[in-house]
Short mmCIF file of C-alpha atoms in Angstrom, two decimals:
data_model
loop_
_atom_site.label_atom_id
_atom_site.label_comp_id
_atom_site.label_asym_id
_atom_site.label_seq_id
_atom_site.Cartn_x
_atom_site.Cartn_y
_atom_site.Cartn_z
CA MET A 1 -69.38 -0.39 -57.53
CA ALA A 2 -72.69 -0.17 -59.39
CA SER A 3 -71.90 3.41 -60.52
CA LEU A 4 -68.83 2.11 -62.33
CA PHE A 5 -71.01 0.16 -64.77
CA SER A 6 -73.55 1.12 -67.38
CA ASP A 7 -75.87 -1.80 -68.17
CA GLY A 8 -73.03 -4.31 -67.82
CA ALA A 9 -70.70 -2.27 -70.04
CA ILE A 10 -67.14 -1.23 -69.26
CA THR A 11 -66.85 2.48 -68.48
CA ARG A 12 -63.87 4.82 -68.13
CA GLN A 13 -64.58 5.04 -64.41
CA LEU A 14 -64.32 1.26 -64.07
CA LEU A 15 -61.07 1.17 -66.04
CA LYS A 16 -59.48 3.82 -63.83
CA PHE A 17 -60.78 2.24 -60.63
CA GLN A 18 -59.50 -1.25 -61.46
CA SER A 19 -56.13 -0.11 -62.80
CA CYS A 20 -55.46 2.75 -60.36
CA GLU A 21 -54.41 4.84 -63.35
CA PHE A 22 -55.50 8.41 -64.00
CA ASP A 23 -55.50 8.04 -67.80
CA VAL A 24 -56.83 4.93 -69.55
CA GLU A 25 -54.06 5.33 -72.14
CA SER A 26 -51.54 4.57 -69.38
CA ILE A 27 -53.01 1.17 -68.54
CA HIS A 28 -50.74 -1.74 -69.46
CA THR A 29 -52.19 -4.53 -67.29
CA LEU A 30 -55.87 -4.84 -66.39
CA SER A 31 -57.97 -7.41 -64.55
CA LEU A 32 -61.76 -7.25 -64.97
CA LYS A 33 -62.61 -10.83 -64.04
CA ASN A 34 -65.81 -11.70 -62.15
CA GLN A 35 -67.50 -8.38 -62.93
CA SER A 36 -70.65 -9.61 -64.77
CA ILE A 37 -69.51 -7.66 -67.83
CA SER A 38 -71.61 -8.24 -70.96
CA ASP A 39 -70.42 -5.30 -73.07
CA LEU A 40 -66.79 -4.28 -73.65
CA GLY A 41 -67.83 -0.63 -73.71
CA CYS A 42 -64.87 1.74 -74.02
CA ILE A 43 -62.13 -0.90 -73.63
CA SER A 44 -60.72 0.16 -77.02
CA GLU A 45 -59.48 3.39 -75.42
CA CYS A 46 -56.78 1.39 -73.59
CA ILE A 47 -54.50 1.60 -76.61
CA ASN A 48 -51.36 0.54 -74.70
CA LEU A 49 -52.91 -2.44 -72.95
CA GLU A 50 -50.69 -5.55 -73.03
CA ASN A 51 -52.27 -7.91 -70.49
CA LEU A 52 -56.06 -8.21 -70.14
CA ASP A 53 -58.10 -10.59 -67.97
CA LEU A 54 -61.84 -10.73 -68.77
CA SER A 55 -62.49 -14.20 -67.40
CA ASN A 56 -65.73 -15.20 -65.65
CA ASN A 57 -67.99 -12.60 -67.23
CA LYS A 58 -70.95 -12.65 -69.64
CA LEU A 59 -69.28 -11.64 -72.88
CA THR A 60 -70.62 -12.83 -76.22
CA LYS A 61 -68.99 -10.43 -78.73
CA LEU A 62 -65.36 -9.36 -79.02
CA HIS A 63 -65.35 -6.75 -81.81
CA LYS A 64 -64.45 -3.90 -79.43
CA LEU A 65 -61.10 -5.55 -78.72
CA ALA A 66 -60.00 -4.98 -82.32
CA GLY A 67 -58.14 -1.76 -81.56
CA LEU A 68 -55.89 -3.20 -78.85
CA LYS A 69 -52.84 -3.61 -81.09
CA SER A 70 -50.39 -3.88 -78.18
CA LEU A 71 -52.22 -6.74 -76.48
CA ARG A 72 -49.99 -9.76 -75.79
CA LYS A 73 -51.95 -11.80 -73.27
CA LEU A 74 -55.76 -12.16 -73.25
CA ASN A 75 -57.88 -14.24 -70.88
CA LEU A 76 -61.49 -14.78 -72.00
CA SER A 77 -62.16 -17.97 -70.06
CA ALA A 78 -65.64 -18.72 -68.70
CA ASN A 79 -67.77 -16.41 -70.84
CA ILE A 80 -70.49 -17.11 -73.46
CA ILE A 81 -68.39 -16.70 -76.59
CA THR A 82 -69.30 -18.52 -79.81
CA SER A 83 -67.08 -16.57 -82.23
CA LEU A 84 -63.60 -15.03 -82.08
CA ASP A 85 -64.41 -12.36 -84.66
CA GLY A 86 -62.65 -9.18 -83.60
CA LEU A 87 -59.40 -10.81 -82.53
CA GLN A 88 -57.93 -11.09 -86.03
CA SER A 89 -56.32 -7.64 -85.78
CA LEU A 90 -54.45 -8.37 -82.53
CA GLU A 91 -51.16 -8.82 -84.34
CA ASN A 92 -49.02 -8.91 -81.17
CA LEU A 93 -51.15 -11.44 -79.28
CA GLU A 94 -49.02 -14.26 -77.88
CA SER A 95 -51.30 -16.02 -75.37
CA LEU A 96 -55.06 -16.59 -75.59
CA TYR A 97 -57.12 -18.35 -72.92
CA ILE A 98 -60.59 -19.23 -74.18
CA SER A 99 -61.62 -22.31 -72.19
CA GLY A 100 -65.14 -22.50 -70.76
CA ASN A 101 -66.94 -20.95 -73.74
CA LEU A 102 -69.21 -22.15 -76.56
CA LEU A 103 -66.83 -22.61 -79.49
CA GLY A 104 -68.47 -25.37 -81.50
CA SER A 105 -65.76 -26.37 -83.98
CA THR A 106 -62.28 -25.52 -85.20
CA ASP A 107 -63.92 -23.29 -87.83
CA SER A 108 -64.50 -20.80 -85.00
CA LEU A 109 -60.71 -20.41 -84.74
CA ARG A 110 -60.25 -19.17 -88.30
CA SER A 111 -60.44 -15.58 -87.09
CA ILE A 112 -57.11 -16.02 -85.30
CA CYS A 113 -55.26 -18.20 -87.83
CA SER A 114 -53.46 -15.14 -89.23
CA LEU A 115 -51.93 -14.17 -85.86
CA GLN A 116 -48.26 -14.94 -86.45
CA ASN A 117 -47.20 -14.25 -82.84
CA LEU A 118 -49.76 -16.54 -81.20
CA LYS A 119 -47.82 -19.23 -79.34
CA ASN A 120 -50.03 -20.27 -76.43
CA LEU A 121 -53.71 -21.27 -76.69
CA LYS A 122 -55.95 -22.78 -74.05
CA LEU A 123 -59.27 -24.27 -75.16
CA ASN A 124 -59.59 -27.00 -72.55
CA ASP A 125 -58.66 -26.39 -68.90
CA LYS A 126 -58.94 -29.78 -67.21
CA ALA A 127 -57.81 -28.42 -63.84
CA PHE A 128 -60.90 -26.20 -63.56
CA GLY A 129 -63.27 -28.24 -65.71
CA LEU A 130 -63.53 -25.54 -68.38
CA SER A 131 -63.81 -26.69 -71.98
CA ASN A 132 -65.55 -25.97 -75.29
CA PRO A 133 -67.96 -28.09 -77.36
CA MET A 134 -65.23 -28.44 -80.00
CA CYS A 135 -62.88 -30.27 -77.62
CA ASN A 136 -63.36 -33.84 -78.82
CA THR A 137 -60.75 -36.51 -79.52
CA LYS A 138 -59.76 -34.99 -82.87
CA TYR A 139 -59.58 -31.30 -82.01
CA VAL A 140 -55.86 -31.27 -81.13
CA ASP A 141 -54.69 -32.35 -84.59
CA GLU A 142 -57.14 -29.99 -86.27
CA VAL A 143 -56.06 -27.02 -84.15
CA LEU A 144 -52.37 -27.64 -84.81
CA LEU A 145 -53.04 -27.83 -88.54
CA LEU A 146 -54.98 -24.57 -88.46
CA LEU A 147 -52.55 -22.70 -86.17
CA PRO A 148 -48.99 -23.64 -87.20
CA THR A 149 -47.35 -21.03 -84.94
CA LEU A 150 -48.57 -22.64 -81.70
CA THR A 151 -45.96 -24.10 -79.37
CA GLN A 152 -48.29 -24.72 -76.42
CA LEU A 153 -51.89 -25.99 -76.41
CA ASP A 154 -53.92 -26.59 -73.25
CA ASP A 155 -50.78 -26.34 -71.07
CA GLN A 156 -49.00 -28.99 -73.17
CA ARG A 157 -45.91 -28.43 -75.28
CA VAL A 158 -46.90 -29.29 -78.86
CA ARG A 159 -43.88 -28.06 -80.81
CA GLY A 160 -40.21 -27.75 -79.99
CA GLN A 161 -38.49 -29.32 -76.98
CA GLY A 162 -40.90 -31.56 -75.06
CA GLN A 163 -43.22 -32.11 -78.04
CA GLU A 164 -42.45 -35.85 -78.10
CA LEU A 165 -44.01 -36.35 -74.67
CA PHE A 166 -47.17 -34.56 -75.76
CA SER A 167 -47.47 -36.77 -78.85
CA LEU A 168 -46.97 -39.86 -76.73
CA SER A 169 -49.60 -38.78 -74.20
CA ASN A 170 -52.04 -38.00 -77.00
CA GLU A 171 -51.44 -41.44 -78.54
CA ILE A 172 -52.12 -43.20 -75.22
CA GLU A 173 -55.33 -41.22 -74.74
CA LYS A 174 -56.55 -42.17 -78.21
CA SER A 175 -55.77 -45.85 -77.53
CA LEU A 176 -57.78 -45.81 -74.30
CA LEU A 177 -60.70 -44.06 -75.98
CA GLY A 178 -60.55 -46.60 -78.80
CA LEU A 179 -60.94 -49.42 -76.30
CA HIS A 180 -63.78 -47.65 -74.53
CA HIS A 181 -65.75 -47.16 -77.74
CA SER A 182 -64.91 -50.51 -79.30
CA LYS A 183 -68.07 -52.45 -79.98
CA SER A 184 -66.32 -55.77 -79.57
CA THR A 185 -65.24 -54.94 -76.01
CA THR A 186 -68.56 -53.60 -74.81
CA ILE A 187 -69.96 -56.02 -72.23
CA ARG A 188 -73.55 -55.20 -71.38
CA ASN A 189 -75.11 -56.04 -68.06
CA ASN A 190 -77.69 -58.29 -69.69
CA ASP A 191 -74.90 -60.46 -71.13
CA PHE A 192 -74.85 -62.10 -67.72
CA ASP A 193 -78.57 -62.08 -66.92
CA ILE A 194 -79.48 -65.78 -66.78
CA ASN A 195 -83.13 -66.81 -67.07
CA SER A 196 -83.69 -70.43 -66.05
CA GLU A 197 -86.20 -70.94 -68.85
CA GLU A 198 -83.75 -69.72 -71.52
CA LEU A 199 -80.60 -71.38 -70.20
CA ASP A 200 -78.72 -73.31 -72.88
CA PHE A 201 -75.07 -74.11 -73.43
CA PRO A 202 -74.64 -72.35 -76.82
CA SER A 203 -75.60 -68.97 -75.35
CA ILE A 204 -73.18 -69.42 -72.45
CA SER A 205 -70.43 -70.34 -74.91
CA THR A 206 -71.13 -67.25 -77.00
CA LYS A 207 -70.96 -65.02 -73.96
CA SER A 208 -67.74 -66.63 -72.82
CA GLN A 209 -66.24 -65.88 -76.22
CA ARG A 210 -67.20 -62.24 -75.83
CA VAL A 211 -65.48 -62.06 -72.45
CA SER A 212 -62.39 -63.79 -73.86
CA THR A 213 -62.24 -61.32 -76.73
CA ALA A 214 -62.52 -58.39 -74.34
CA GLU A 215 -59.79 -59.83 -72.12
CA GLN A 216 -57.47 -60.34 -75.08
CA GLU A 217 -57.99 -56.80 -76.35
CA LEU A 218 -57.31 -55.47 -72.85
CA ILE A 219 -54.07 -57.47 -72.73
CA ASP A 220 -53.08 -56.11 -76.14
CA LEU A 221 -53.80 -52.56 -74.97
CA LEU A 222 -51.71 -53.03 -71.82
CA GLN A 223 -48.84 -54.29 -73.94
CA ASP A 224 -49.14 -51.23 -76.17
CA CYS A 225 -49.15 -48.98 -73.09
CA ALA A 226 -46.03 -50.73 -71.79
CA ALA A 227 -44.29 -50.08 -75.11
CA LEU A 228 -45.37 -46.44 -75.06
CA ASN A 229 -44.16 -46.12 -71.48
CA LYS A 230 -40.76 -47.44 -72.54
CA GLN A 231 -40.65 -44.81 -75.28
CA ALA A 232 -41.56 -42.12 -72.74
CA VAL A 233 -38.70 -43.14 -70.44
CA GLN A 234 -36.28 -43.01 -73.36
CA ILE A 235 -37.50 -39.57 -74.38
CA LEU A 236 -37.26 -38.25 -70.81
CA THR A 237 -33.73 -39.61 -70.48
CA LYS A 238 -32.72 -38.02 -73.78
CA THR A 239 -34.32 -34.69 -72.83
CA LYS A 240 -32.61 -34.65 -69.43
CA ALA A 241 -29.25 -35.42 -71.03
CA THR A 242 -29.74 -32.58 -73.51
CA GLN A 243 -30.61 -30.15 -70.72
CA ASN A 244 -27.55 -31.18 -68.69
CA LEU A 245 -25.33 -30.74 -71.74
CA SER A 246 -26.77 -27.26 -72.30
CA LEU A 247 -26.05 -26.31 -68.68
CA GLU A 248 -22.45 -27.54 -68.92
CA THR A 249 -21.78 -25.53 -72.04
#
């Protein structure tokens, strides 16, 4: 296999070997995952390529993908990518998997914001523990604002049928994170460390108030979750009814 590579770069021999095609121009689907590739080499010669898997490699730059105008599905998961420069010309790209890289902020997505056919984007793959530094609590809203054509983000429906459930799930997650980071509900271990020389009733009372406040906020959160759960049931019922009606007609 070593002869198929040239210093970690893709060669014509590798393309033919992996695709079982005699001409690289005839390749439509290609998997080059787990090949320790660091240079895209002559990948641009695959002018009719529609489906490309480059996951689990050592890629840092994507400029050599620019000529793949027919590409519809691209998997770049688990590489060392910090910029998507080079993808802006992939006008037919519909699905992009980029989890497990080093994209630091939503600004790194501006190279693909002009792709009108991009519907499916994966930045955070929870199933395999692959993410990006940009994937914080606010990234979803920012990504949707930047990429208005998306219908699916991180395996979740974000626009169209089923979008309500995603919004509800996102709202619950934000509520839970809000409780976790709330200063008023943070109970430190030393709140309950009692030194016999410092024991006095006012301090105990103060600590009891802190616990009571935390308990009340937890109760409030549970009530909010119950309300959100009720909304979810209603949405599911409505969605199921709509699907049944569509099948009948």
